[in-house]
Short mmCIF file of C-alpha atoms in Angstrom, two decimals:
data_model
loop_
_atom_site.label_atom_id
_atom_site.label_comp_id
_atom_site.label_asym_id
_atom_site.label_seq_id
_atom_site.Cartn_x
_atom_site.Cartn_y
_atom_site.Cartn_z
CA UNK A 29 0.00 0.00 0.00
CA UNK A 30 1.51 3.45 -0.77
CA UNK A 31 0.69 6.33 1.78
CA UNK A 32 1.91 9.80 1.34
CA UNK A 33 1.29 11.95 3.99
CA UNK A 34 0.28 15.76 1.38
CA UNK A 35 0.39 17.69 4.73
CA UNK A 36 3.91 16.54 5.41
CA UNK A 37 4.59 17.05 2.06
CA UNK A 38 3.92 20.57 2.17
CA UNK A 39 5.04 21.55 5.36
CA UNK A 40 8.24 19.41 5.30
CA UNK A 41 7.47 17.33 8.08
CA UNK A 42 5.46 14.63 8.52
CA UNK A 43 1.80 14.82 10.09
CA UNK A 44 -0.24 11.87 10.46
CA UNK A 45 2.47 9.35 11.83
CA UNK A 46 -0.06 8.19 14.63
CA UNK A 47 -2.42 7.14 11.80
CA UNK A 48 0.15 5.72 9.54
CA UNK A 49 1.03 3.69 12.28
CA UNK A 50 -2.70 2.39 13.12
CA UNK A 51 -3.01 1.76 9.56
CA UNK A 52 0.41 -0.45 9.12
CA UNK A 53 -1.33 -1.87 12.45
CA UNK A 54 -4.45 -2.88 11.02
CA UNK A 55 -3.73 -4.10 7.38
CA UNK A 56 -1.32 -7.18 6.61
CA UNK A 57 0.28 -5.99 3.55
CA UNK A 58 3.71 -4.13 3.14
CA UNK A 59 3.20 -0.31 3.44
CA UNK A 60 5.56 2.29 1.55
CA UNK A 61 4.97 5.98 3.34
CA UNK A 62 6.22 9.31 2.05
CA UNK A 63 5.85 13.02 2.51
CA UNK A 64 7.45 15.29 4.85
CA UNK A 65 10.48 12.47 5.54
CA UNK A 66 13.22 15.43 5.33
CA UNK A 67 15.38 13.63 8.84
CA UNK A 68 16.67 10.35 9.80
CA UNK A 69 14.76 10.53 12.84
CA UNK A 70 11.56 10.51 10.93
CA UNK A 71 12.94 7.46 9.16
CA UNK A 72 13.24 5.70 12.02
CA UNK A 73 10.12 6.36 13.23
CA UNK A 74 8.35 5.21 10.08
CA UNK A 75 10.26 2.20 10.41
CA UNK A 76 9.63 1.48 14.51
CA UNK A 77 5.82 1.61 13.01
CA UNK A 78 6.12 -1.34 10.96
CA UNK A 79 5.97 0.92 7.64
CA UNK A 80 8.24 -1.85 4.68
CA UNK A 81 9.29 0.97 2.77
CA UNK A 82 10.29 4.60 3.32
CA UNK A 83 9.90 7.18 -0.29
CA UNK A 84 12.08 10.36 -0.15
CA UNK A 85 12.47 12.78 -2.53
CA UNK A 86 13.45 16.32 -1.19
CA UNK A 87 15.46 15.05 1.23
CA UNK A 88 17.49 12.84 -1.45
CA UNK A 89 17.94 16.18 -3.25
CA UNK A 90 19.22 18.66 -0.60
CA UNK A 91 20.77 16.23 1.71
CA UNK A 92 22.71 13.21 -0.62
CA UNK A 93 25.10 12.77 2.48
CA UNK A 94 22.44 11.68 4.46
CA UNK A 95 20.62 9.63 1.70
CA UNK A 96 23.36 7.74 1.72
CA UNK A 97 23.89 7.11 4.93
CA UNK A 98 19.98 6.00 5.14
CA UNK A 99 20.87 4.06 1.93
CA UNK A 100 23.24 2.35 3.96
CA UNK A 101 21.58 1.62 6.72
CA UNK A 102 18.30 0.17 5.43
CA UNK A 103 19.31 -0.77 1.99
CA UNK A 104 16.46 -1.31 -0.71
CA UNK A 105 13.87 -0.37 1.89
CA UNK A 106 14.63 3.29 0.91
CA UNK A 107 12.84 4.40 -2.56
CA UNK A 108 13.19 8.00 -3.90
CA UNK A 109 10.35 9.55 -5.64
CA UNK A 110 11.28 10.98 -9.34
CA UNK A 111 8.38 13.84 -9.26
CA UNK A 112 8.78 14.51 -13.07
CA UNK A 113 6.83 18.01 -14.94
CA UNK A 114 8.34 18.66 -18.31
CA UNK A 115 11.13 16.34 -17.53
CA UNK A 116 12.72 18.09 -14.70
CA UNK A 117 12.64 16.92 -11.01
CA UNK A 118 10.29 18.54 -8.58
CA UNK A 119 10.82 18.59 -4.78
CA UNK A 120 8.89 19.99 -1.67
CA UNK A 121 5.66 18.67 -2.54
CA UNK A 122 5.72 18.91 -6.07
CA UNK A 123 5.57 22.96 -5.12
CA UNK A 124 9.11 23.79 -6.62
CA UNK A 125 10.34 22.16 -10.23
CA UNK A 126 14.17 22.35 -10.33
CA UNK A 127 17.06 22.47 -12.82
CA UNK A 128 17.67 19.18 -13.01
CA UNK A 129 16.64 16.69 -15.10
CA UNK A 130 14.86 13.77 -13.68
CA UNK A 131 17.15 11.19 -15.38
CA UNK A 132 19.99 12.81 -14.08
CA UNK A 133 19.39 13.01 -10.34
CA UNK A 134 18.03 9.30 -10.83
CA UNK A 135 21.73 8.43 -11.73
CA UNK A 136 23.32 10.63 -9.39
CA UNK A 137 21.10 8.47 -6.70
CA UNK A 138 21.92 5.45 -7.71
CA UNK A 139 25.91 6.29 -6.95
CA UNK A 140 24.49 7.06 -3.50
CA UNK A 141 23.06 4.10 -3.02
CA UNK A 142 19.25 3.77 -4.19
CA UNK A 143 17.94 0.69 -5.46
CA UNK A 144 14.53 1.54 -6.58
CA UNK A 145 12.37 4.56 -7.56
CA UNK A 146 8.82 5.71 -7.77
CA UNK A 147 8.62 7.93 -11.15
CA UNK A 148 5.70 9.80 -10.85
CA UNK A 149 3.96 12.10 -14.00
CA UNK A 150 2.83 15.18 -12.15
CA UNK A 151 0.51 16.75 -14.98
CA UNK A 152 -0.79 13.24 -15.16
CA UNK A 153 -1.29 12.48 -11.60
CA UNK A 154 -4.94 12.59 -10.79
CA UNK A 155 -5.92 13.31 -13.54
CA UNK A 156 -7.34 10.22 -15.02
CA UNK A 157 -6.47 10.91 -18.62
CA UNK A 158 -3.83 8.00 -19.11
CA UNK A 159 -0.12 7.42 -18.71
CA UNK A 160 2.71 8.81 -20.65
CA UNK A 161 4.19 5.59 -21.42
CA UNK A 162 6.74 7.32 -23.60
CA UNK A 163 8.47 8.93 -20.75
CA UNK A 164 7.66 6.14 -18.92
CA UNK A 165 9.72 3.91 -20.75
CA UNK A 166 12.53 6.98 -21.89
CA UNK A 167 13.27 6.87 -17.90
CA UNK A 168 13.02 2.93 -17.43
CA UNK A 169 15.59 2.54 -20.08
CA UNK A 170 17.90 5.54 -18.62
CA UNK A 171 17.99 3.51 -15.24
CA UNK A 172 19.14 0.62 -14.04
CA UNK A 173 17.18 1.01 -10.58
CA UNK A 174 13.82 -1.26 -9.86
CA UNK A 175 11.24 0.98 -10.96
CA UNK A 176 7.35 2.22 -9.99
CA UNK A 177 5.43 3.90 -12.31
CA UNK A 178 2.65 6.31 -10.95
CA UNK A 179 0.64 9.26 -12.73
CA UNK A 180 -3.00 9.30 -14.96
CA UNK A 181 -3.14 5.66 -14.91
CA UNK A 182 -7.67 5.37 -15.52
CA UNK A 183 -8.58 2.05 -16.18
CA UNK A 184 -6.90 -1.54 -16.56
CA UNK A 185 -5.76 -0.52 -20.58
CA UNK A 186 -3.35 1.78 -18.67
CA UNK A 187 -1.89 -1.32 -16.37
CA UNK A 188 -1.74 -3.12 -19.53
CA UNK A 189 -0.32 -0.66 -21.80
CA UNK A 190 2.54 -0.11 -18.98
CA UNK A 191 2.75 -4.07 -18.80
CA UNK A 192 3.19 -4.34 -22.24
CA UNK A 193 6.06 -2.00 -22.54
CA UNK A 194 7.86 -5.03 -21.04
CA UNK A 195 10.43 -3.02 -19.38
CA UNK A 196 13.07 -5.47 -16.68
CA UNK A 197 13.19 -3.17 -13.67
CA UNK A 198 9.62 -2.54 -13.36
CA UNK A 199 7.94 -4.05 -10.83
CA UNK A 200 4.67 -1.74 -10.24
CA UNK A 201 2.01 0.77 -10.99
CA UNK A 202 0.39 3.08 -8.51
CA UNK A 203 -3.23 3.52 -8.89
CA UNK A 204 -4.67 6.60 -6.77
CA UNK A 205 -7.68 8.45 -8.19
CA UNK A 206 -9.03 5.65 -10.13
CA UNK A 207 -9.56 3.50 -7.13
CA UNK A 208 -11.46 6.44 -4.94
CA UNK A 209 -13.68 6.84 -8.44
CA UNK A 210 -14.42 3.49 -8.63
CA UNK A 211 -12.85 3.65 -12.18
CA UNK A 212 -10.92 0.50 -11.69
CA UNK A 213 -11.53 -1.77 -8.69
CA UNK A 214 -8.75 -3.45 -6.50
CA UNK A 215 -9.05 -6.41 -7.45
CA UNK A 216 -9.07 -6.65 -11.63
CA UNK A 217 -6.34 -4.44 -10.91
CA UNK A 218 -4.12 -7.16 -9.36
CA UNK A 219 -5.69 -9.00 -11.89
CA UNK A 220 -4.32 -7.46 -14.97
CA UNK A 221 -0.90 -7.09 -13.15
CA UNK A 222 -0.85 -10.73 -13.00
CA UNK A 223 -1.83 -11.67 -15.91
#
């Protein structure tokens, strides 16, 4: 299950920990959590919840010292979170797009340490209107990182259509809006992943 905490996200520290925690509490599937992680002590405290995974992003950007060292210490449990618009990383909940192109910090994580990333489309995301499987794949190929993909996806075409790009190092979609909406339910989701 991915969680991201959008009032940690903004603020740049994380909110709803007590909840996150009665969540990881009362499901039995492996929970990845970001927004607002910007300090190891945070980390740590995800972690003493039970949350699997931990997803950074502008703390991986300003702070590659300490990504490593957290890249060190809990290995592939750390992901970082490529927030892509117009091909260029953006940080601080998605608020501020930066210089630097998505590809590039992807690489420059991997030195540090990162085994796997969530790329996420953010004129897509929420939107419903389909994945950009170009860039999608353009990334995938740039990488060598296991990889998430995450942004428009609308119905189980979009699963499939990412599926079929039959790209090595990726091992998920995230579905968000289209599961609220009732577009797509659960479980022909994990369906059509299967398949």
């Amino acid at each position: 299950m991915h969680l991201v905490d959008l009032n940690g996200a903004e603020s740049g520290k994380i909110k709803h920990l007590k909840l996150i925690a009665e969540i990881v509490k009362k499901v039995s599937i492996p929970i990845e959590v970001g927004g607002g992680i910007r300090n190891l002590e945070t980390i740590k405290e995800l972690f003493d919840t039970g949350v699997e995974k931990v997803i950074l992003t502008t703390l991986a950007y300003e702070n590659p010292g300490l990504l490593k060292k957290v890249c060190g210490q809990y290995g592939e449990k750390i992901l970082v979170s490529i927030d892509v618009r117009d091909g260029f990383l953006s940080i601080k909940g998605w608020q501020e797009k930066t210089k630097v192109k998505a590809v590039d910090f992807a690489r420059r994580m991997q030195e540090t340490g990162v085994k796997g990333f969530i790329y996420t489309d953010i004129k897509r995301d929420g939107t419903l209107f389909g994945t950009n499987l170009d860039e999608i794949k353009k990334f995938a190929t740039s990488i060598g990182g296991k990889l998430v993909a995450s942004g428009g996806i609308s119905n189980v075409d979009d699963i499939r259509r990412i599926k079929d790009l039959r790209l090595p190092n990726l091992t998920g979609v995230i579905v968000g809006k289209a599961l609220y909406t009732k577009a797509i339910s659960l479980k022909k989701a994990i369906a059509v992943a299967n398949e």
